[in-house]
mmCIF file of C-alpha atoms in Angstrom:
data_model
loop_
_atom_site.group_PDB
_atom_site.id
_atom_site.type_symbol
_atom_site.label_atom_id
_atom_site.label_comp_id
_atom_site.label_asym_id
_atom_site.label_seq_id
_atom_site.Cartn_x
_atom_site.Cartn_y
_atom_site.Cartn_z
ATOM 1 C CA MET L 17 0.149 0.187 0.019
ATOM 2 C CA ALA L 18 2.564 2.367 0.999
ATOM 3 C CA ASP L 19 4.455 1.861 -2.436
ATOM 4 C CA GLN L 20 0.944 3.074 -4.097
ATOM 5 C CA GLU L 21 1.569 6.483 -2.598
ATOM 6 C CA ASN L 22 5.137 7.065 -3.213
ATOM 7 C CA PRO L 23 5.346 10.028 -6.005
ATOM 8 C CA VAL L 24 6.461 8.146 -9.012
ATOM 9 C CA PHE L 25 8.155 10.185 -12.219
ATOM 10 C CA GLN L 26 9.974 8.067 -14.753
ATOM 11 C CA ILE L 27 10.727 8.462 -18.278
ATOM 12 C CA GLN L 28 8.951 5.726 -20.543
ATOM 13 C CA ARG L 29 10.702 6.865 -23.716
ATOM 14 C CA VAL L 30 11.610 9.881 -25.752
ATOM 15 C CA TYR L 31 10.943 9.976 -29.414
ATOM 16 C CA LEU L 32 11.123 11.829 -32.680
ATOM 17 C CA LYS L 33 7.420 12.158 -33.371
ATOM 18 C CA ASP L 34 7.428 14.078 -36.466
ATOM 19 C CA MET L 35 9.812 16.146 -38.462
ATOM 20 C CA SER L 36 9.804 17.980 -42.126
ATOM 21 C CA LEU L 37 12.202 20.003 -44.302
ATOM 22 C CA GLU L 38 11.120 22.374 -47.226
ATOM 23 C CA GLN L 39 12.944 23.644 -49.796
ATOM 24 C CA PRO L 40 10.529 25.474 -52.046
ATOM 25 C CA ASN L 41 12.771 27.813 -53.568
ATOM 26 C CA SER L 42 15.827 25.476 -54.275
ATOM 27 C CA PRO L 43 17.891 25.496 -56.123
ATOM 28 C CA GLY L 44 17.745 29.117 -57.399
ATOM 29 C CA ILE L 45 17.750 30.614 -53.727
ATOM 30 C CA LEU L 46 20.774 28.454 -53.071
ATOM 31 C CA LEU L 47 22.852 30.659 -55.192
ATOM 32 C CA GLU L 48 21.994 34.145 -53.393
ATOM 33 C CA GLN L 49 24.869 35.608 -51.529
ATOM 34 C CA GLU L 50 22.519 37.603 -48.956
ATOM 35 C CA GLN L 51 22.529 36.650 -45.446
ATOM 36 C CA PRO L 52 18.914 35.052 -44.636
ATOM 37 C CA SER L 53 16.885 36.211 -41.794
ATOM 38 C CA VAL L 54 16.148 33.015 -39.223
ATOM 39 C CA ASP L 55 13.077 32.806 -37.152
ATOM 40 C CA ILE L 56 12.400 30.465 -34.562
ATOM 41 C CA GLN L 57 9.128 29.493 -32.768
ATOM 42 C CA LEU L 58 8.901 27.163 -29.791
ATOM 43 C CA GLY L 59 6.116 25.597 -28.134
ATOM 44 C CA VAL L 60 5.216 22.922 -25.339
ATOM 45 C CA GLU L 61 2.394 20.469 -25.275
ATOM 46 C CA ALA L 62 1.405 18.023 -22.637
ATOM 47 C CA THR L 63 -1.663 15.200 -23.103
ATOM 48 C CA PRO L 64 -2.691 12.477 -20.866
ATOM 49 C CA VAL L 65 -1.867 9.074 -22.952
ATOM 50 C CA ALA L 66 -3.267 6.762 -20.004
ATOM 51 C CA GLU L 67 -3.884 7.030 -16.291
ATOM 52 C CA GLY L 68 -0.662 8.341 -14.817
ATOM 53 C CA VAL L 69 0.841 8.370 -18.234
ATOM 54 C CA PHE L 70 1.544 11.559 -20.462
ATOM 55 C CA GLU L 71 3.189 12.647 -23.493
ATOM 56 C CA VAL L 72 4.644 15.788 -23.187
ATOM 57 C CA ALA L 73 5.742 17.098 -26.562
ATOM 58 C CA VAL L 74 8.267 19.958 -27.527
ATOM 59 C CA THR L 75 7.832 21.824 -31.168
ATOM 60 C CA ALA L 76 10.074 23.533 -33.360
ATOM 61 C CA THR L 77 9.776 25.668 -36.118
ATOM 62 C CA VAL L 78 12.735 27.021 -38.133
ATOM 63 C CA GLN L 79 12.494 29.533 -41.206
ATOM 64 C CA THR L 80 15.110 31.280 -42.930
ATOM 65 C CA LYS L 81 14.302 33.860 -45.550
ATOM 66 C CA ILE L 82 15.772 35.614 -47.997
ATOM 67 C CA LYS L 83 13.690 38.704 -48.609
ATOM 68 C CA ASP L 84 10.212 37.307 -49.064
ATOM 69 C CA LYS L 85 11.422 34.026 -50.112
ATOM 70 C CA THR L 86 11.765 30.770 -47.908
ATOM 71 C CA VAL L 87 15.097 29.280 -47.912
ATOM 72 C CA PHE L 88 14.148 26.380 -45.532
ATOM 73 C CA LEU L 89 11.612 25.674 -43.314
ATOM 74 C CA VAL L 90 12.170 23.191 -40.638
ATOM 75 C CA GLU L 91 9.462 21.774 -38.431
ATOM 76 C CA ALA L 92 9.656 19.293 -35.685
ATOM 77 C CA LYS L 93 8.135 17.724 -32.803
ATOM 78 C CA GLN L 94 9.937 15.497 -30.237
ATOM 79 C CA ALA L 95 8.051 13.510 -27.486
ATOM 80 C CA GLY L 96 8.469 11.626 -24.481
ATOM 81 C CA ILE L 97 6.107 9.781 -22.545
ATOM 82 C CA PHE L 98 6.377 10.049 -18.785
ATOM 83 C CA GLU L 99 4.686 7.891 -15.924
ATOM 84 C CA ILE L 100 3.757 10.714 -13.406
ATOM 85 C CA ARG L 101 1.781 9.279 -10.430
ATOM 86 C CA ASN L 102 0.824 10.331 -6.757
ATOM 87 C CA ILE L 103 2.280 14.194 -7.461
ATOM 88 C CA PRO L 104 0.307 16.599 -6.058
ATOM 89 C CA GLU L 105 -2.212 18.370 -8.352
ATOM 90 C CA ASP L 106 -0.407 21.894 -7.765
ATOM 91 C CA GLN L 107 2.967 20.573 -8.824
ATOM 92 C CA MET L 108 1.436 18.766 -12.018
ATOM 93 C CA GLY L 109 1.555 21.752 -14.371
ATOM 94 C CA PRO L 110 5.646 22.584 -13.594
ATOM 95 C CA ILE L 111 6.202 19.109 -13.860
ATOM 96 C CA MET L 112 4.757 18.894 -17.227
ATOM 97 C CA GLY L 113 5.777 22.292 -18.289
ATOM 98 C CA ILE L 114 9.283 22.235 -16.867
ATOM 99 C CA ALA L 115 10.899 19.067 -15.855
ATOM 100 C CA CYS L 116 9.460 17.051 -19.006
ATOM 101 C CA PRO L 117 10.150 19.445 -21.566
ATOM 102 C CA GLN L 118 13.671 20.004 -20.252
ATOM 103 C CA ILE L 119 14.435 16.269 -20.571
ATOM 104 C CA VAL L 120 13.050 16.166 -24.498
ATOM 105 C CA TYR L 121 14.404 19.634 -25.703
ATOM 106 C CA PRO L 122 18.380 18.443 -25.958
ATOM 107 C CA TYR L 123 16.820 15.686 -28.327
ATOM 108 C CA LEU L 124 15.020 18.059 -30.502
ATOM 109 C CA ARG L 125 17.751 20.482 -31.092
ATOM 110 C CA GLY L 126 19.942 17.319 -32.096
ATOM 111 C CA ASN L 127 17.423 16.541 -34.517
ATOM 112 C CA VAL L 128 16.690 19.965 -35.614
ATOM 113 C CA ALA L 129 20.317 20.584 -36.211
ATOM 114 C CA ASP L 130 21.372 17.446 -37.632
ATOM 115 C CA ILE L 131 18.329 17.687 -40.449
ATOM 116 C CA ILE L 132 19.635 21.252 -41.089
ATOM 117 C CA ASN L 133 23.235 20.116 -41.441
ATOM 118 C CA ARG L 134 22.373 17.340 -43.812
ATOM 119 C CA ALA L 135 20.261 19.474 -45.943
ATOM 120 C CA GLY L 136 23.375 21.056 -46.832
ATOM 121 C CA PHE L 137 22.856 24.438 -44.692
ATOM 122 C CA PRO L 138 25.237 26.016 -42.370
ATOM 123 C CA PRO L 139 24.318 24.738 -38.539
ATOM 124 C CA VAL L 140 21.205 26.199 -36.930
ATOM 125 C CA ASN L 141 21.748 25.495 -33.442
ATOM 126 C CA LEU L 142 18.648 26.103 -31.328
ATOM 127 C CA ALA L 143 19.490 28.263 -27.737
ATOM 128 C CA GLU L 144 19.085 26.327 -24.397
ATOM 129 C CA ILE L 145 15.513 27.534 -23.064
ATOM 130 C CA ASN L 146 14.773 28.126 -19.604
ATOM 131 C CA PHE L 147 11.435 26.093 -19.527
ATOM 132 C CA GLN L 148 10.732 27.795 -15.992
ATOM 133 C CA ALA L 149 11.024 31.352 -17.236
ATOM 134 C CA MET L 150 8.506 30.249 -20.421
ATOM 135 C CA TYR L 151 6.162 28.300 -18.056
ATOM 136 C CA GLU L 152 5.681 31.136 -15.509
ATOM 137 C CA GLN L 153 5.229 33.710 -18.424
ATOM 138 C CA GLN L 154 2.616 31.273 -19.729
ATOM 139 C CA GLN L 155 0.916 31.289 -16.715
ATOM 140 C CA ALA L 156 1.229 34.968 -16.261
ATOM 141 C CA GLN L 157 -0.661 35.583 -19.744
ATOM 142 C CA ALA L 158 -3.045 32.983 -18.903
ATOM 143 C CA ALA L 159 -4.132 34.417 -15.848
ATOM 144 C CA GLY L 160 -4.045 38.002 -17.618
ATOM 145 C CA GLN L 161 -1.548 39.286 -15.397
ATOM 146 C CA PRO L 162 1.445 41.309 -16.921
ATOM 147 C CA SER L 163 4.355 39.213 -18.004
ATOM 148 C CA PRO L 164 6.983 39.004 -15.497
ATOM 149 C CA ILE L 165 9.341 38.781 -18.711
ATOM 150 C CA ILE L 166 9.987 41.275 -20.882
ATOM 151 C CA THR L 167 10.111 40.510 -24.515
ATOM 152 C CA GLN L 168 10.803 42.636 -27.426
#
């Protein structure tokens, strides 16, 4: 009986759920000499899979453009399956929004860098992310409060 009440946090599996690479303006765009602009968007989502089992996914969209033409677009979703049991409800949000993404994100970074390199482009390395700050900012926005993080 005591074992059933102990907190459980286990990684069941980390996997690449989805990845795509598009180069809609190749080969012509590859001859351009101008430096492309890079836009990176990140997201986190958590989904219950079964009782006490959750999938947490971190998504990244990396788009580079020269003027209004796309050089390449990478969309990736790295996920993990986590067994999380006997954790107080008020701690579930931070676990799903901070702890799990911190485990999954390094795999996403590696896969995104690898596909961009294999496509023949200079490396684009995703920066380290402070998932705690990201989570706190999302919580503040959801509560309608001013964000504690100033973004420009």
